[in-house]
XYZ file of C-alpha atoms in Angstrom:
625
model
C 0.400 -0.116 0.199
C 2.565 2.488 0.628
C 4.219 1.685 -2.699
C 1.117 2.284 -4.516
C 1.803 5.671 -2.628
C 4.579 6.020 -3.151
C 3.894 5.961 -7.044
C 0.847 8.265 -6.641
C 2.590 10.877 -5.609
C 5.603 10.151 -7.905
C 3.068 10.684 -11.462
C 1.115 13.466 -8.994
C 4.564 15.758 -9.637
C 5.989 13.979 -13.137
C 1.925 15.470 -14.388
C 3.119 19.128 -12.120
C 5.529 19.385 -14.696
C 4.922 18.340 -17.180
C 1.914 21.369 -17.491
C 4.559 23.411 -15.993
C 6.465 23.221 -18.817
C 3.771 22.957 -21.527
C 3.431 26.477 -19.889
C 7.203 27.515 -21.152
C 7.679 25.995 -24.445
C 6.041 26.808 -27.578
C 2.413 26.132 -28.156
C 0.466 24.755 -30.836
C -2.518 25.948 -30.454
C -5.974 25.595 -32.829
C -5.471 29.173 -34.831
C -2.596 30.729 -32.774
C 0.916 30.049 -31.561
C 2.054 30.696 -27.747
C 4.960 31.574 -26.544
C 6.929 32.187 -23.070
C 8.500 35.317 -22.828
C 9.467 36.041 -19.150
C 6.259 36.413 -16.937
C 3.630 36.984 -19.977
C 3.085 34.537 -22.087
C 2.183 36.024 -26.154
C -0.273 34.623 -29.157
C -0.047 34.950 -31.971
C -3.368 36.782 -34.391
C -4.049 36.176 -37.895
C -2.228 38.815 -39.984
C -3.879 42.524 -40.736
C -5.880 42.476 -44.116
C -7.082 46.133 -43.617
C -10.963 44.767 -42.387
C -11.113 42.227 -40.241
C -11.531 43.572 -36.243
C -12.374 40.204 -34.450
C -9.676 38.600 -34.096
C -9.596 34.991 -32.679
C -7.504 33.769 -30.473
C -7.684 30.100 -30.159
C -5.459 28.406 -26.729
C -5.839 25.136 -24.976
C -6.250 26.006 -21.562
C -8.644 28.279 -19.558
C -8.328 31.696 -18.828
C -10.281 33.350 -16.598
C -12.767 36.812 -17.812
C -10.732 39.158 -16.007
C -7.980 38.398 -16.609
C -5.547 41.316 -18.265
C -4.825 40.822 -22.129
C -2.855 43.756 -23.927
C -2.850 43.840 -27.483
C -0.759 44.298 -29.572
C -0.266 45.413 -33.774
C 3.537 45.229 -35.683
C 4.703 45.613 -31.647
C 2.719 48.612 -31.126
C 0.811 48.410 -28.234
C -3.217 49.644 -28.731
C -5.206 51.472 -26.065
C -7.187 48.549 -23.945
C -9.569 51.812 -24.749
C -9.770 50.138 -28.251
C -11.037 46.915 -28.097
C -13.303 44.854 -26.663
C -12.710 40.839 -25.495
C -14.645 38.410 -24.729
C -13.121 35.839 -22.686
C -15.894 32.923 -23.417
C -15.960 32.564 -27.181
C -12.458 33.910 -27.481
C -12.823 36.616 -28.813
C -10.409 39.558 -28.939
C -12.513 43.187 -31.280
C -11.208 46.273 -32.443
C -13.517 49.016 -32.234
C -14.868 51.456 -35.612
C -13.442 54.296 -33.605
C -9.380 52.921 -34.596
C -8.661 52.206 -38.597
C -8.389 48.147 -38.968
C -5.181 46.611 -39.103
C -3.685 47.024 -42.563
C -2.400 44.201 -44.800
C 0.458 42.425 -43.426
C 0.419 43.170 -39.998
C 1.359 41.215 -37.832
C -0.771 40.413 -34.322
C -0.829 39.194 -30.854
C -1.999 39.578 -27.246
C 0.394 39.243 -24.061
C -1.296 38.274 -21.333
C 0.306 36.871 -17.594
C 1.216 33.956 -16.089
C 0.828 33.318 -12.708
C 0.270 30.654 -9.911
C 4.053 29.378 -10.295
C 3.928 28.618 -13.933
C 0.623 27.510 -14.915
C -1.692 30.435 -16.551
C -5.166 30.154 -14.796
C -6.930 27.547 -14.233
C -6.232 24.282 -17.395
C -8.689 22.453 -18.687
C -8.957 19.000 -17.038
C -9.269 17.971 -20.870
C -6.434 18.793 -22.138
C -4.351 15.393 -20.030
C -4.806 12.211 -19.470
C -6.322 11.268 -15.752
C -4.340 8.881 -14.171
C -4.913 5.168 -14.029
C -5.450 2.762 -10.421
C -2.280 1.151 -11.027
C 1.432 3.540 -10.862
C 1.101 3.958 -15.118
C 3.046 8.132 -15.397
C 1.348 9.130 -18.658
C 2.099 12.106 -20.783
C -0.348 14.643 -20.555
C -2.300 14.499 -23.816
C -2.632 18.215 -25.255
C -1.743 18.640 -29.408
C 1.665 20.846 -28.672
C 5.133 21.148 -29.258
C 7.495 19.687 -24.806
C 10.593 19.059 -24.294
C 11.965 15.206 -22.683
C 10.736 16.430 -19.740
C 13.080 15.739 -16.809
C 11.751 12.067 -14.486
C 11.652 13.404 -10.698
C 13.817 12.887 -8.456
C 12.824 9.771 -6.343
C 10.887 10.546 -3.026
C 12.649 9.959 0.809
C 9.374 8.070 2.216
C 10.554 6.915 6.072
C 10.617 2.948 6.602
C 8.589 2.632 10.027
C 10.761 0.189 12.004
C 9.293 -2.883 12.362
C 8.742 -3.434 8.911
C 11.025 -4.385 6.431
C 12.177 -1.759 3.906
C 10.854 -2.119 0.699
C 13.248 -2.100 -2.367
C 11.514 -0.011 -4.538
C 11.275 -0.392 -8.339
C 13.355 2.424 -11.073
C 10.071 4.818 -11.942
C 11.633 5.786 -15.671
C 10.239 8.752 -17.654
C 8.971 8.107 -21.252
C 10.885 10.167 -23.816
C 8.726 12.170 -26.254
C 10.158 13.015 -29.527
C 10.279 16.829 -30.058
C 8.092 18.102 -32.758
C 11.037 20.151 -34.451
C 9.467 24.146 -35.991
C 11.831 25.273 -39.264
C 13.604 28.651 -37.602
C 12.006 31.333 -37.893
C 13.426 34.692 -37.373
C 11.116 36.692 -34.952
C 12.986 39.758 -33.836
C 10.554 42.885 -34.975
C 11.342 45.418 -37.104
C 13.431 48.726 -35.349
C 9.689 50.230 -35.131
C 9.941 54.225 -37.339
C 10.177 56.445 -33.789
C 10.091 59.857 -36.656
C 8.312 62.481 -35.961
C 5.138 63.603 -38.339
C 3.911 66.578 -39.312
C 5.315 69.775 -37.875
C 8.457 68.608 -35.880
C 9.011 65.772 -39.516
C 13.147 66.419 -39.244
C 13.260 67.022 -43.286
C 12.858 70.612 -45.593
C 11.450 71.063 -48.378
C 12.673 73.653 -50.626
C 11.517 75.419 -54.234
C 14.592 76.750 -55.144
C 14.301 81.603 -55.939
C 13.121 81.331 -60.049
C 10.432 78.643 -59.236
C 11.940 75.411 -61.808
C 12.831 72.330 -59.272
C 12.952 71.331 -54.915
C 15.457 70.163 -53.127
C 14.825 67.849 -49.846
C 17.585 67.392 -47.070
C 16.589 65.447 -43.687
C 17.616 65.780 -41.027
C 18.116 61.809 -39.680
C 21.553 60.311 -38.428
C 20.565 56.666 -38.813
C 18.343 56.098 -41.142
C 17.220 52.121 -40.982
C 18.208 50.263 -44.680
C 14.914 49.045 -44.879
C 12.710 53.309 -44.784
C 11.967 54.222 -47.584
C 11.919 57.899 -48.776
C 9.444 59.819 -51.503
C 8.691 63.065 -52.578
C 4.841 63.148 -53.056
C 3.087 64.945 -54.846
C -1.167 66.029 -54.790
C -3.104 68.434 -56.718
C -5.930 70.719 -55.992
C -8.756 68.242 -55.293
C -5.471 66.305 -52.900
C -5.689 62.838 -54.896
C -2.402 61.839 -55.389
C -0.099 62.501 -58.916
C 3.683 61.817 -58.288
C 5.700 59.712 -56.202
C 9.313 60.327 -55.988
C 11.431 58.031 -54.167
C 14.715 59.528 -52.779
C 18.413 58.855 -51.095
C 17.811 60.288 -47.876
C 21.772 60.001 -47.124
C 22.344 63.697 -49.749
C 20.081 66.242 -50.471
C 18.166 65.297 -53.426
C 17.049 68.202 -55.699
C 14.358 67.461 -59.210
C 13.696 69.735 -61.593
C 10.046 70.511 -62.142
C 9.871 69.984 -66.025
C 10.840 66.515 -65.272
C 6.394 66.608 -63.488
C 4.758 67.118 -65.721
C 2.546 69.587 -64.250
C -0.426 70.916 -65.908
C -0.412 75.034 -64.987
C -2.846 74.204 -61.229
C -1.851 73.869 -57.089
C -0.257 70.735 -56.136
C 0.896 69.917 -52.974
C 4.368 68.882 -52.500
C 5.704 66.971 -48.349
C 8.083 64.402 -47.580
C 7.391 60.393 -46.655
C 9.146 58.119 -45.367
C 7.678 54.086 -45.307
C 9.493 50.994 -43.400
C 8.987 47.655 -44.064
C 5.953 46.801 -42.216
C 4.009 50.159 -43.411
C 4.754 52.116 -40.854
C 4.710 56.044 -41.639
C 6.467 60.155 -41.202
C 4.908 62.939 -43.316
C 6.021 66.283 -43.183
C 3.511 69.327 -43.748
C 2.089 69.168 -47.037
C 3.396 72.533 -48.773
C 1.190 73.946 -50.894
C 3.324 74.614 -54.307
C 1.323 76.772 -57.595
C 2.490 76.169 -60.820
C 1.772 78.505 -63.894
C 3.138 77.335 -66.518
C 1.534 80.661 -68.561
C 3.739 83.583 -66.574
C 4.729 84.611 -69.122
C 1.209 86.027 -70.278
C -1.515 86.128 -67.231
C -0.924 86.378 -63.467
C -3.295 83.238 -61.922
C -4.959 83.700 -58.444
C -5.405 80.627 -56.345
C -7.572 79.787 -53.504
C -7.529 77.129 -51.439
C -5.768 75.604 -53.205
C -8.169 76.427 -56.411
C -6.561 77.806 -59.119
C -9.125 80.910 -59.940
C -10.245 80.689 -64.217
C -11.903 84.382 -64.300
C -13.218 86.047 -67.501
C -12.158 89.341 -67.164
C -7.708 87.868 -66.242
C -5.966 90.150 -63.090
C -4.635 93.027 -63.909
C -2.007 94.889 -61.735
C -2.428 98.599 -61.191
C 0.283 101.107 -59.306
C 0.773 97.391 -57.485
C -2.021 96.298 -56.573
C -3.594 93.052 -58.623
C -7.078 93.128 -59.666
C -9.679 90.745 -60.184
C -13.038 90.371 -61.122
C -15.353 91.811 -57.662
C -18.017 89.255 -57.908
C -15.606 86.088 -58.171
C -13.267 86.687 -55.840
C -16.183 87.137 -53.127
C -18.185 84.493 -53.836
C -14.476 81.901 -54.335
C -14.921 84.187 -50.438
C -18.065 83.153 -49.673
C -19.046 86.224 -49.679
C -22.668 87.861 -50.368
C -23.168 90.700 -52.791
C -24.689 93.627 -54.149
C -24.320 95.566 -57.104
C -25.619 99.033 -56.757
C -25.291 99.979 -60.363
C -26.160 103.752 -59.567
C -23.999 104.493 -57.409
C -21.789 102.477 -58.467
C -20.898 100.498 -55.189
C -19.927 97.315 -54.027
C -20.936 95.694 -50.764
C -19.873 92.468 -49.808
C -20.737 90.662 -46.941
C -19.366 87.804 -44.264
C -20.653 86.906 -40.475
C -20.095 90.189 -39.381
C -17.989 91.808 -41.392
C -19.047 93.918 -44.297
C -17.283 95.884 -46.917
C -18.253 98.372 -49.427
C -16.134 99.869 -52.534
C -16.604 102.411 -55.346
C -15.663 102.784 -58.622
C -12.936 105.074 -58.898
C -12.595 105.482 -55.460
C -9.781 104.940 -52.812
C -11.375 104.794 -50.354
C -13.432 101.510 -48.682
C -14.482 101.107 -45.551
C -14.586 97.834 -43.557
C -17.765 97.828 -41.314
C -17.953 101.210 -41.508
C -14.218 102.441 -41.023
C -12.943 104.298 -43.439
C -9.177 102.408 -45.124
C -7.374 104.191 -48.641
C -6.681 101.662 -51.031
C -3.623 101.801 -52.477
C -5.908 101.322 -55.326
C -9.310 102.208 -56.735
C -11.872 99.902 -57.692
C -12.151 100.423 -62.199
C -14.435 99.441 -64.954
C -12.285 97.122 -67.467
C -13.322 95.148 -70.746
C -16.724 96.352 -69.095
C -16.172 94.046 -65.636
C -15.966 95.849 -62.150
C -12.167 94.668 -60.962
C -10.762 94.981 -57.680
C -8.086 94.849 -55.111
C -7.446 91.461 -54.614
C -5.117 91.174 -51.861
C -7.368 94.383 -50.071
C -10.134 92.203 -50.062
C -8.841 88.756 -49.197
C -7.388 90.155 -46.314
C -10.952 92.259 -44.973
C -13.156 89.201 -44.389
C -10.072 86.684 -42.196
C -7.453 85.601 -45.749
C -4.149 85.090 -45.378
C -2.334 86.714 -49.415
C 1.298 85.428 -50.673
C 2.314 86.978 -54.356
C 4.979 83.954 -55.747
C 7.341 85.362 -57.409
C 8.844 82.362 -58.954
C 5.374 81.442 -59.980
C 3.527 85.465 -60.900
C 0.162 83.254 -58.897
C -0.957 85.322 -55.872
C -2.054 82.545 -53.556
C -5.205 83.267 -50.966
C -5.858 81.181 -48.098
C -8.954 81.441 -45.707
C -7.877 79.176 -42.833
C -4.468 76.134 -43.170
C -5.045 73.693 -45.674
C -6.200 69.939 -44.704
C -3.920 67.687 -46.578
C -4.201 63.857 -45.149
C -0.949 61.934 -46.081
C -2.187 58.684 -44.596
C -1.561 55.223 -47.039
C -5.636 55.257 -47.049
C -5.109 59.040 -49.483
C -2.618 57.867 -51.517
C -3.651 55.702 -54.136
C -2.356 57.485 -57.668
C -4.797 58.438 -59.570
C -4.492 57.487 -63.391
C -3.399 58.089 -66.584
C -4.080 57.960 -69.877
C -2.094 54.817 -71.576
C -3.544 55.984 -75.465
C -1.824 59.682 -74.898
C 1.144 59.501 -73.055
C 2.549 56.209 -73.907
C 5.067 55.794 -77.213
C 4.193 52.625 -79.405
C 8.423 53.284 -80.735
C 8.832 52.351 -76.625
C 5.569 50.285 -75.268
C 5.604 49.861 -71.555
C 6.522 46.427 -70.504
C 3.075 45.276 -70.138
C 1.959 45.541 -74.015
C 5.291 44.081 -74.978
C 3.836 40.900 -73.297
C 0.432 41.554 -74.487
C 1.783 40.905 -78.221
C 2.716 37.576 -77.602
C -0.318 36.043 -77.524
C -2.644 34.894 -80.307
C -5.259 33.470 -78.389
C -7.691 33.868 -75.611
C -4.681 32.733 -72.729
C -5.361 32.354 -68.722
C -3.364 34.795 -67.332
C -2.551 34.916 -63.764
C -0.039 38.408 -62.788
C 2.162 37.178 -59.496
C 2.489 40.032 -57.129
C 5.498 40.403 -54.503
C 2.888 42.961 -52.897
C 5.963 44.784 -49.808
C 6.159 48.011 -49.601
C 10.020 48.432 -51.475
C 7.307 47.058 -54.556
C 5.423 50.498 -54.473
C 6.078 51.895 -57.753
C 5.717 48.800 -59.343
C 2.897 48.048 -58.527
C 1.205 51.631 -59.496
C 2.970 51.277 -62.496
C 0.821 47.815 -62.630
C -1.993 49.250 -61.735
C -1.580 52.203 -64.735
C -0.801 50.531 -67.495
C -3.151 46.842 -66.587
C -6.152 48.555 -68.488
C -4.024 49.279 -72.524
C -2.713 44.617 -71.554
C -5.523 43.654 -71.098
C -7.108 45.846 -74.131
C -4.237 44.805 -76.382
C -4.925 41.482 -75.302
C -7.453 38.391 -77.500
C -10.861 38.591 -76.496
C -11.443 35.221 -74.224
C -8.118 35.861 -71.624
C -9.456 35.527 -67.547
C -6.096 37.291 -65.586
C -6.054 36.307 -61.608
C -3.857 37.667 -59.061
C -1.271 36.147 -57.034
C -0.473 38.709 -53.850
C 2.670 37.708 -51.515
C 6.180 39.342 -49.671
C 7.361 37.324 -46.465
C 6.742 38.065 -43.043
C 6.351 35.361 -41.097
C 7.744 33.044 -42.960
C 4.602 31.551 -42.983
C 3.295 31.277 -47.304
C 0.148 30.172 -46.834
C -0.538 33.677 -44.658
C 1.977 35.423 -47.105
C -0.672 34.056 -50.413
C -3.903 36.358 -51.057
C -5.295 34.740 -54.949
C -7.837 36.713 -56.046
C -10.405 35.335 -58.715
C -10.220 34.843 -62.692
C -12.376 37.129 -64.381
C -12.895 38.296 -67.849
C -14.483 41.899 -66.988
C -11.386 44.575 -66.797
C -12.242 46.743 -64.247
C -12.764 43.924 -61.803
C -9.210 42.941 -62.635
C -7.723 46.738 -61.880
C -10.563 46.732 -59.026
C -8.954 43.552 -57.667
C -5.242 45.340 -58.353
C -6.624 47.882 -56.401
C -7.046 46.296 -52.988
C -3.500 45.485 -53.343
C -1.552 48.104 -50.541
C 1.995 47.348 -50.821
C 3.111 46.625 -47.040
C 5.441 44.913 -44.899
C 8.567 42.224 -46.344
C 11.382 43.417 -43.212
C 13.062 39.810 -45.326
C 15.406 40.546 -47.886
C 13.503 37.019 -49.258
C 9.786 36.550 -50.504
C 7.641 33.850 -50.623
C 7.529 33.042 -54.814
C 7.990 30.139 -54.773
C 4.451 29.316 -53.165
C 2.490 31.954 -55.130
C 4.208 30.657 -58.135
C 2.546 27.670 -56.673
C -0.684 28.884 -55.950
C -1.416 30.044 -59.677
C -0.151 27.143 -61.245
C -2.912 24.877 -59.166
C -5.360 27.639 -59.812
C -5.246 27.665 -64.115
C -8.634 26.229 -64.767
C -8.683 22.914 -65.908
C -9.939 23.487 -69.437
C -7.221 26.471 -69.822
C -5.715 25.796 -73.841
C -3.255 28.751 -73.236
C -2.041 29.507 -69.687
C 0.925 32.609 -68.406
C 2.481 33.858 -65.550
C 3.905 37.288 -65.367
C 5.987 37.119 -62.197
C 7.397 40.303 -60.677
C 9.640 41.106 -58.073
C 12.645 43.696 -56.725
C 13.663 40.085 -54.220
C 14.624 36.711 -54.761
C 12.610 34.104 -53.164
C 13.901 31.412 -50.319
C 14.404 28.277 -52.211
C 13.846 24.795 -50.099
C 17.234 24.146 -50.701
C 19.557 26.787 -49.537
C 16.011 28.260 -47.070
C 16.150 25.444 -44.942
C 12.253 25.414 -43.056
C 11.344 28.561 -44.973
C 9.987 27.324 -48.004
C 8.368 24.252 -49.476
C 9.828 24.764 -52.992
C 13.335 24.201 -54.855
C 13.857 26.471 -58.442
C 13.902 22.921 -59.597
C 10.660 21.892 -58.672
C 8.540 25.000 -59.350
C 10.487 24.183 -62.762
C 9.241 21.446 -62.448
C 5.766 21.626 -61.942
C 5.523 25.073 -64.195
C 6.610 22.414 -67.449
C 4.362 20.327 -66.422
C 0.983 21.996 -66.259
C 2.434 23.891 -70.064
C 2.971 27.898 -68.745
C 4.273 29.839 -70.281
C 6.146 32.394 -67.287
C 7.775 35.716 -67.603
C 9.868 37.451 -64.846
C 10.023 41.848 -63.958
C 12.972 41.903 -61.969
C 16.081 43.608 -61.735
C 18.068 43.236 -64.869
C 21.517 41.656 -61.842
C 21.702 39.716 -59.064
C 19.748 36.340 -57.217
C 16.474 37.275 -57.872
C 16.886 37.526 -62.107
C 19.105 34.463 -61.347
C 16.535 32.544 -59.941
C 13.896 33.553 -62.507
C 15.660 33.418 -65.803
C 16.396 29.449 -64.934
C 12.427 29.783 -65.413
C 12.387 32.307 -67.889
C 14.650 30.336 -70.642
C 12.331 26.472 -70.327
C 8.929 27.389 -69.894
C 8.849 30.116 -73.108
C 8.441 34.092 -71.723
C 10.874 37.354 -71.374
C 12.569 38.132 -68.748
C 12.545 42.275 -67.787
C 13.650 44.755 -66.276
C 11.715 46.534 -63.090
C 13.243 49.369 -63.575
C 11.547 49.878 -66.623
C 7.795 49.095 -65.078
C 8.256 51.119 -62.152
C 5.736 54.698 -61.473
C 6.518 58.072 -61.017
C 9.983 57.342 -59.574
C 13.187 58.753 -59.337
C 16.880 58.246 -58.418
């Protein structure tokens, strides 16, 4: 009986050690992975997709409803007031007041370890009950654990009047650990550059108005940061994006941007590979391609169109009275008998009389430098006086020969959501003697074809993705009727290929194809190599069975993980993908760097599968080096 009690005690101690090991090693739950980090557990959630706000956290044990849980997105903590926790259903919901985690973002929660290494209470169903006999069993928890050390045999005092019993040696069964592929979990250094007025950089237009210069005042610029000058039009739509080297002063001619006469907002933006960004305050820049002929007027960024052009008299710029007052939000009355203009806005009333330098603001006399006058049947008034009287700020831009007026500081967004590049007219801008890459590829098709765009969507691909979006219309119009188009997007966030891939189904509708491409937001991608081979394999598997002709257009600026060289980071090798392409009769085109490992990897696939290799530098939109 004593032996049985001793063996029962030994079994109980073993199970306790097993439970402790459960909480200190990596645990794979249904949809999540748990890691111990000091005195807390870190549980990974699904990656963000820009829409989802509800995340499931599956645990192999139960937690109390009052357990404090902290939520992080890309290693930045989300305030507790911005999410709610449903302990009963193991879900966490981000409030509507906060943007949903953007596509590719890494999300996880952290919770404390209590009660000597256990997490609150453990679900008894995950542990095998003890047998009546002293048989030691391993807890039946689906987990990755190391070999459990055998506990030392407890010393039990024997009564003097009883013979000593020699106890049998109880050997702990050895559990072979399951070895996960090595994963680099070191987070990228977060972007710690402030936005707005404290942004450490300057944007300057030269005195002649022919070029701009950018200078960043940052000591340690991470190599994974990308720097841009962003250009938005008067409607705050992004029309140009110029990449530059942040290590030196960057100068660029305005003429290279081919901007038409109008108002534009320029600002500097830095983005890291996880999609974090910082931006300077947008600066208004008037462009006047007609400055030799006439002065232009901009009110709140918008170019004004006057039947009678602005005219300079005695150092004052005169403009048609009704147009300027109404643009400034004032109500206007004209008294033809006295030739008097009365404008009212709020509590301010202005009166001016043609031919008189006497003006009145709320009855107070003000002397003008130039009197209002009649020119070609239009009553013209001094624009600086009327603008400032109504509370606006007025500046004279010498280089652009323009009057710039703002009633309030411009509010121009610098968020990634506001920066989808506007489309350009392919037919008007594309040279037939030097067609774009997609046009070149389209000429190789003689019959209807099923085509998959396999696109790297990491942050460094921003310019290339813009190119594909803008040029795909001409491509679709050029291929034979009946062709179908699909998209596979890939990156490399956590080295878990299934999470890195996104398939957008086949369609013959070019507008739907463009809509699918517009859904792709470049982000993440701190690792040099990407999950491109998995993406190609997914594309091959998605071709319809009745496809007569199959083509892949593969686009990336980085090499791909190959299982022969990157053990545990890829499920395929270049040779295996090459065999699949040949077996399925897929034509393979690649748009990659002209030199380097990516070129070497893709050249083999292109040469073997009747495709063409193109230089990615010819597929970047609005970039300058």
